[in-house]
Amino acid sequence: MVLLTNMQKTNQNLIKIAELLSDGHYHGGTCVGAHLNISRAAVWKALKKLEQYGISLESTKGKGYLLKSPLILLSKEKIQSLLNLLEKDSELRNQKRAEIDPVVKKALQIEIFEKIDSTNDYLKENLKNSNSKKIRVCLAETQSQGKGRLGRSWYSPFGQNIYLSTLYPFEKDVSELTGLSLVVALSICDAICLMLPSYRKDLFVKWPNDVYINDSKLAGTLIEIQAESNGFCRAIIGIGINVNMTKASKSDINQNWSSLKQVTREYLDRNKLCAHLIMCLMNYLRRFSCDGLSCFLDEWKERDVLLGRMVALSSGGREHKGMCVGINAQGHLLLESSDGPVRAYSSGDTTLLK
Ligand code: BTN
């Protein structure tokens, strides 16, 4: 059992103050308070909190405060209204990309935390209290114990990236979920493509579930599965996307990484990306639930960053090297070694050799 000790739902004043101070102008504490109908002390408390979260504020006597770089915090209302707008988008509807099944939509429950240990652990802890048909989505501004694959940690600075977990029920046996992580990675690419269509050809997937851009990691997925009875199980699907982060030390992230801001040179409103992500994720999960992996194989091939390249796979304490020749129908990685046949691997961690 995981004990969650460090969680707090997002404070609405914090969202409004951050937005107000993001316009590049100074704002006096009294004006901010009057604008939001809160006391000066409440404004001061919120500003202190932002500083504690590592947000750089500038304050000048007689002028007030401003944020050194913009900070648009996550808002459930914004995400929900953006989701409604996306659903009405006729072009997306024609492409069948904007459909959230009405049943799924009714079952969808979104929660946003200002801070949490880990969004995956939160959903895991609450499994017993969750209606088995509900699809829960949990987002956080920062995670104090963000988890990566294979026991690694996931760097989760405040207000910069997306840390999202969803609890999704499947009327399937656990054994039928092979390939789920690949489908989730493809849904992340689709969401980013919808937001930033000119980067469509730059987004790749790295087996089994990373999203890559310029040979650097942009997003990762951590899936934890809870087997239940009679061909029913629930998956906790955790997604981390580097969005506005521009700095991290080697000890924070020790591999090549990138963020959408580094690539586009623009600050992105994460609310928009969250709405696109939730829509695409729900869409891809529904298709996977109905038809399995087969309908995603062509899409994987188009985005496979490893295809035709030399790869090292570390699996079960051993390293295997070979040329990647794609994936099989189960989503297993196919490597052709220099001295033998093509072998399929069901799990492990891949590194591009060149
Ligand atoms: C990886 O590539 O190693 C997987 C990274 C998964 C990170 C996400 S962030 C939201 C969710 N909560 C966590 O603690 N981890 C996942």
Coordinates of C-alpha atoms and ligand atoms in Angstrom, one line a residue:
M1 CA 0.0 0.0 0.0
V2 CA 1.2 3.5 -0.9
L3 CA 0.8 6.2 1.7
L4 CA 0.0 9.6 0.2
T5 CA 1.1 12.3 2.4
N6 CA 1.5 15.4 0.3
M7 CA -1.5 16.4 -1.7
Q8 CA -3.6 19.5 -2.1
K9 CA -6.3 20.4 -4.7
T10 CA -5.5 23.5 -6.7
N11 CA -6.4 26.8 -5.1
Q12 CA -8.5 29.0 -7.5
N13 CA -6.9 32.2 -6.3
L14 CA -3.5 30.8 -7.3
I15 CA -4.7 30.2 -10.8
K16 CA -6.1 33.7 -11.2
I17 CA -3.1 35.5 -9.6
A18 CA -0.7 33.6 -11.9
E19 CA -2.7 34.5 -14.9
L20 CA -2.9 38.2 -13.9
L21 CA 0.8 38.4 -13.3
S22 CA 1.7 36.7 -16.5
D23 CA 1.0 39.7 -18.8
G24 CA 4.5 41.1 -18.4
H25 CA 3.3 44.2 -16.4
Y26 CA 3.6 45.0 -12.7
H27 CA 0.5 44.7 -10.5
G28 CA 0.2 46.1 -7.0
G29 CA -0.9 43.8 -4.2
T30 CA -3.9 46.0 -3.4
C31 CA -5.1 46.1 -7.1
V32 CA -4.7 42.3 -7.4
G33 CA -6.7 41.8 -4.2
A34 CA -9.5 44.2 -5.3
H35 CA -9.6 42.6 -8.8
L36 CA -10.0 39.1 -7.3
N37 CA -12.1 40.2 -4.3
I38 CA -9.6 38.8 -1.8
S39 CA -7.5 40.5 0.9
R40 CA -3.9 41.7 0.4
A41 CA -2.8 39.1 2.9
A42 CA -4.4 36.3 0.7
V43 CA -2.6 37.8 -2.3
W44 CA 0.7 37.8 -0.4
K45 CA 0.2 34.2 0.8
A46 CA -0.4 33.0 -2.8
L47 CA 2.7 34.8 -4.0
K48 CA 4.8 33.2 -1.3
K49 CA 3.4 29.9 -2.3
L50 CA 4.4 30.4 -6.0
E51 CA 7.9 31.3 -4.8
Q52 CA 8.0 28.1 -2.7
Y53 CA 7.1 26.1 -5.8
G54 CA 10.2 27.6 -7.5
I55 CA 8.4 30.2 -9.6
S56 CA 10.5 33.4 -10.2
L57 CA 8.6 36.6 -9.2
E58 CA 9.9 40.1 -9.6
S59 CA 8.8 42.7 -7.1
T60 CA 9.6 46.4 -7.2
K61 CA 8.7 48.8 -4.5
G62 CA 5.9 51.1 -5.6
K63 CA 5.1 49.0 -8.7
G64 CA 4.2 45.6 -7.4
Y65 CA 4.8 42.1 -8.8
L66 CA 5.3 40.4 -12.1
L67 CA 6.1 36.9 -13.2
K68 CA 9.4 36.6 -15.1
S69 CA 7.8 34.1 -17.5
P70 CA 4.2 33.4 -18.1
L71 CA 2.4 30.8 -15.9
I72 CA -1.0 29.5 -16.9
L73 CA -2.1 27.0 -14.3
L74 CA -4.4 24.0 -15.0
S75 CA -8.1 24.6 -14.6
K76 CA -10.7 22.0 -14.6
E77 CA -13.3 24.4 -16.0
K78 CA -11.0 25.4 -18.9
I79 CA -10.2 21.8 -19.7
Q80 CA -13.8 20.8 -19.7
S81 CA -15.0 23.7 -21.9
L82 CA -12.1 23.1 -24.3
L83 CA -13.1 19.4 -24.5
N84 CA -16.7 20.5 -25.4
L85 CA -15.4 22.8 -28.1
L86 CA -13.2 20.1 -29.6
E87 CA -16.1 17.7 -29.7
K88 CA -18.0 20.2 -31.8
D89 CA -15.2 20.8 -34.2
S90 CA -16.6 19.5 -37.5
E91 CA -13.3 18.8 -39.2
L92 CA -12.2 16.6 -36.2
R93 CA -15.6 14.9 -36.2
N94 CA -15.2 14.1 -39.9
Q95 CA -11.8 12.5 -39.3
K96 CA -13.4 10.6 -36.3
R97 CA -10.8 12.1 -34.0
A98 CA -13.0 14.2 -31.8
E99 CA -15.4 11.5 -30.7
I100 CA -15.7 10.9 -27.1
D101 CA -18.2 8.1 -26.6
P102 CA -21.2 9.6 -24.7
V103 CA -20.9 6.7 -22.2
V104 CA -17.2 7.5 -21.7
K105 CA -17.9 11.2 -21.4
K106 CA -20.6 10.6 -18.7
A107 CA -18.2 8.3 -16.9
L108 CA -15.3 10.8 -17.0
Q109 CA -14.2 12.5 -13.8
I110 CA -11.4 15.0 -13.8
E111 CA -9.4 16.1 -10.6
I112 CA -6.6 18.6 -10.5
F113 CA -4.1 18.8 -7.7
E114 CA -1.7 21.6 -6.9
K115 CA 0.7 19.1 -5.5
I116 CA 0.7 15.3 -5.0
D117 CA 3.2 12.5 -4.5
S118 CA 2.3 10.8 -7.7
T119 CA -0.9 10.9 -9.8
N120 CA -0.5 7.1 -10.5
D121 CA -0.3 6.3 -6.8
Y122 CA -3.3 8.5 -6.0
L123 CA -5.5 6.5 -8.4
K124 CA -4.0 3.3 -7.1
E125 CA -4.8 4.2 -3.5
N126 CA -8.3 5.1 -4.5
L127 CA -9.1 2.0 -6.5
K128 CA -11.3 0.5 -3.8
N129 CA -13.4 3.6 -3.6
S130 CA -13.7 4.0 -7.3
N131 CA -16.9 2.9 -9.1
S132 CA -15.6 0.3 -11.4
K133 CA -17.2 1.9 -14.5
K134 CA -15.8 5.4 -13.8
I135 CA -13.0 6.7 -15.9
R136 CA -11.0 8.9 -13.6
V137 CA -8.4 11.5 -14.8
C138 CA -6.0 13.0 -12.3
L139 CA -3.7 15.9 -13.1
A140 CA -1.1 17.6 -10.9
E141 CA 1.0 20.8 -11.1
T142 CA 3.9 19.1 -9.4
Q143 CA 4.7 15.6 -8.1
S144 CA 7.0 15.1 -5.1
Q145 CA 7.5 11.4 -6.0
G146 CA 6.8 11.2 -9.7
K147 CA 7.5 7.6 -10.9
G148 CA 9.0 6.5 -14.1
R149 CA 9.4 3.0 -15.6
L150 CA 11.7 0.4 -14.1
G151 CA 11.8 2.1 -10.7
R152 CA 13.1 5.4 -12.0
S153 CA 11.8 8.8 -10.8
W154 CA 10.0 11.3 -13.1
Y155 CA 11.1 14.9 -12.7
S156 CA 8.0 17.0 -12.1
P157 CA 8.6 20.7 -11.6
F158 CA 5.6 22.9 -10.7
G159 CA 3.4 24.4 -13.4
Q160 CA 5.6 23.5 -16.4
N161 CA 4.6 20.1 -17.7
I162 CA 1.8 17.6 -17.9
Y163 CA 1.5 14.9 -15.3
L164 CA -1.7 13.0 -16.0
S165 CA -3.0 9.6 -14.9
T166 CA -6.2 7.9 -15.9
L167 CA -7.9 4.9 -14.4
Y168 CA -9.5 3.0 -17.3
P169 CA -11.6 -0.1 -17.1
F170 CA -11.3 -2.9 -19.7
E171 CA -13.6 -5.8 -20.2
K172 CA -10.6 -7.9 -21.0
D173 CA -8.2 -10.3 -19.4
V174 CA -4.8 -8.8 -18.5
S175 CA -3.2 -11.0 -21.1
E176 CA -5.2 -9.1 -23.8
L177 CA -3.6 -5.8 -22.8
T178 CA -0.2 -6.4 -24.5
G179 CA 0.3 -3.4 -26.8
L180 CA -1.6 -1.0 -24.6
S181 CA 1.5 1.0 -23.9
L182 CA 2.2 1.4 -27.6
V183 CA -1.3 2.7 -28.2
V184 CA -1.0 5.2 -25.4
A185 CA 2.2 6.6 -26.9
L186 CA 0.5 6.9 -30.3
S187 CA -2.4 8.8 -28.7
I188 CA 0.1 11.3 -27.1
C189 CA 1.5 11.9 -30.6
D190 CA -2.0 12.4 -32.0
A191 CA -2.8 15.0 -29.3
I192 CA 0.4 16.9 -30.0
C193 CA -0.2 16.8 -33.8
L194 CA -3.7 18.3 -33.3
M195 CA -2.3 21.1 -31.3
L196 CA 0.9 21.7 -33.4
P197 CA 0.2 20.3 -36.8
S198 CA 3.4 21.6 -38.3
Y199 CA 5.4 19.2 -36.1
R200 CA 3.4 16.2 -37.3
K201 CA 6.4 14.6 -39.0
D202 CA 8.8 15.3 -36.1
L203 CA 7.0 13.1 -33.5
F204 CA 8.2 9.5 -33.0
V205 CA 7.5 6.7 -30.7
K206 CA 10.3 4.6 -29.1
W207 CA 9.3 1.1 -28.1
P208 CA 7.6 0.4 -25.8
N209 CA 6.1 3.7 -24.8
D210 CA 8.2 6.8 -25.2
V211 CA 7.5 9.8 -27.4
Y212 CA 10.5 11.2 -29.1
I213 CA 11.4 14.4 -31.0
N214 CA 14.8 15.1 -32.5
D215 CA 16.0 11.8 -31.0
S216 CA 15.3 13.1 -27.5
K217 CA 12.6 12.1 -25.0
L218 CA 9.5 14.3 -24.9
A219 CA 7.0 12.1 -23.1
G220 CA 6.8 8.8 -21.2
T221 CA 4.2 6.4 -20.0
L222 CA 3.9 4.3 -16.9
I223 CA 1.1 1.7 -16.9
E224 CA 0.1 -0.3 -13.8
I225 CA -2.6 -2.9 -14.2
Q226 CA -5.0 -4.2 -11.6
A227 CA -6.4 -7.6 -12.5
E228 CA -10.0 -8.1 -11.4
S229 CA -12.4 -11.0 -11.8
N230 CA -14.0 -12.5 -14.9
G231 CA -12.2 -10.9 -17.8
F232 CA -12.3 -7.5 -16.3
C233 CA -9.3 -5.3 -15.3
R234 CA -8.4 -1.7 -14.7
A235 CA -5.3 0.1 -15.9
I236 CA -3.7 3.1 -14.3
I237 CA -2.1 4.9 -17.2
G238 CA 0.3 7.6 -16.2
I239 CA 1.6 10.1 -18.8
G240 CA 4.3 12.7 -18.4
I241 CA 4.9 15.3 -21.2
N242 CA 7.6 17.9 -21.1
V243 CA 5.8 21.0 -22.2
N244 CA 7.2 24.4 -21.0
M245 CA 10.3 23.1 -19.2
T246 CA 13.5 24.5 -20.5
K247 CA 16.0 23.6 -17.7
A248 CA 16.8 20.4 -15.8
S249 CA 20.1 19.3 -14.3
K250 CA 21.7 15.9 -15.1
S251 CA 20.6 14.7 -11.7
D252 CA 17.0 15.6 -12.5
I253 CA 16.9 13.8 -15.9
N254 CA 19.9 11.7 -17.0
Q255 CA 19.0 11.1 -20.6
N256 CA 18.5 13.3 -23.7
W257 CA 15.2 15.1 -23.3
S258 CA 13.3 17.8 -25.0
S259 CA 10.2 19.9 -24.4
L260 CA 7.5 21.4 -26.7
K261 CA 8.8 24.9 -25.7
Q262 CA 12.3 24.0 -26.6
V263 CA 11.2 22.9 -30.0
T264 CA 8.6 25.5 -30.8
R265 CA 10.1 28.4 -28.8
E266 CA 6.6 29.2 -27.6
Y267 CA 4.9 29.0 -24.3
L268 CA 2.0 26.6 -24.5
D269 CA -1.2 26.7 -22.5
R270 CA -1.2 23.2 -21.0
N271 CA -5.0 23.4 -20.6
K272 CA -5.3 23.1 -24.3
L273 CA -2.9 20.2 -24.6
C274 CA -4.7 18.4 -21.7
A275 CA -8.0 18.7 -23.5
H276 CA -6.5 17.3 -26.7
L277 CA -4.7 14.6 -24.8
I278 CA -7.8 13.5 -22.9
M279 CA -9.8 13.4 -26.1
C280 CA -7.2 11.5 -28.1
L281 CA -6.4 9.1 -25.2
M282 CA -10.1 8.3 -24.7
N283 CA -10.5 7.8 -28.4
Y284 CA -7.5 5.5 -28.8
L285 CA -8.4 3.5 -25.6
R286 CA -11.9 2.9 -26.9
R287 CA -10.6 1.6 -30.2
F288 CA -8.0 -0.6 -28.5
S289 CA -10.7 -1.9 -26.2
C290 CA -12.9 -2.9 -29.2
D291 CA -10.4 -3.9 -31.8
G292 CA -7.0 -4.5 -30.1
L293 CA -3.6 -3.5 -31.4
S294 CA -4.1 -4.6 -35.1
C295 CA -5.7 -1.2 -36.2
F296 CA -2.7 0.7 -34.9
L297 CA 0.1 -1.3 -36.5
D298 CA 0.4 1.0 -39.6
E299 CA 0.4 4.1 -37.4
W300 CA 3.2 2.6 -35.2
K301 CA 5.3 1.8 -38.3
E302 CA 5.0 5.4 -39.5
R303 CA 6.2 6.8 -36.2
D304 CA 8.7 4.1 -35.1
V305 CA 12.0 5.9 -34.3
L306 CA 13.8 2.5 -33.9
L307 CA 12.8 1.0 -37.3
G308 CA 15.9 0.2 -39.4
R309 CA 18.3 1.4 -36.7
M310 CA 20.7 -0.4 -34.4
V311 CA 19.2 -0.8 -30.9
A312 CA 20.3 -2.1 -27.5
L313 CA 17.5 -3.8 -25.5
S314 CA 18.0 -4.4 -21.8
S315 CA 15.6 -7.0 -20.6
G316 CA 15.7 -9.4 -17.7
G317 CA 19.2 -8.3 -16.7
R318 CA 20.6 -9.0 -20.2
E319 CA 21.5 -6.8 -23.1
H320 CA 20.5 -7.7 -26.7
K321 CA 21.7 -5.8 -29.7
G322 CA 20.3 -5.8 -33.1
M323 CA 18.7 -4.0 -36.0
C324 CA 15.0 -3.1 -35.3
V325 CA 12.8 -4.5 -37.9
G326 CA 9.5 -3.4 -36.3
I327 CA 7.0 -5.0 -34.0
N328 CA 4.8 -8.1 -34.4
A329 CA 1.0 -8.4 -34.0
Q330 CA 1.3 -8.6 -30.2
G331 CA 3.4 -5.4 -30.1
H332 CA 6.6 -7.2 -29.3
L333 CA 9.9 -5.7 -30.5
L334 CA 11.6 -7.5 -33.4
L335 CA 15.4 -7.4 -33.4
E336 CA 17.6 -8.9 -36.0
S337 CA 21.0 -9.8 -34.6
S338 CA 24.0 -10.0 -36.9
D339 CA 24.4 -13.7 -36.2
G340 CA 20.9 -15.1 -36.2
P341 CA 17.2 -14.9 -36.9
V342 CA 14.8 -12.1 -35.9
R343 CA 13.8 -12.4 -32.3
A344 CA 10.7 -11.0 -30.6
Y345 CA 11.0 -9.4 -27.1
S346 CA 7.9 -8.7 -25.0
S347 CA 9.5 -6.3 -22.5
G348 CA 12.5 -4.2 -21.7
D349 CA 14.1 -0.8 -22.2
T350 CA 15.5 0.3 -25.6
T351 CA 18.4 2.6 -26.4
L352 CA 19.3 3.9 -29.9
L353 CA 22.8 3.0 -30.7
K354 CA 23.2 5.6 -33.5
Ligands
BTN1 C1 8.8 6.8 -18.1 O1 9.0 7.2 -19.2 O2 9.7 6.3 -17.3 C2 7.4 6.9 -17.5 C3 7.1 8.3 -17.0 C4 5.7 8.4 -16.5 C5 5.5 9.7 -15.7 C6 4.1 10.0 -15.4 S1 3.8 11.6 -14.8 C7 2.1 11.1 -14.4 C8 2.2 9.7 -13.8 N1 2.5 9.8 -12.3 C9 3.7 9.3 -12.1 O3 4.2 9.2 -10.9 N2 4.3 8.8 -13.2 C10 3.4 9.0 -14.3

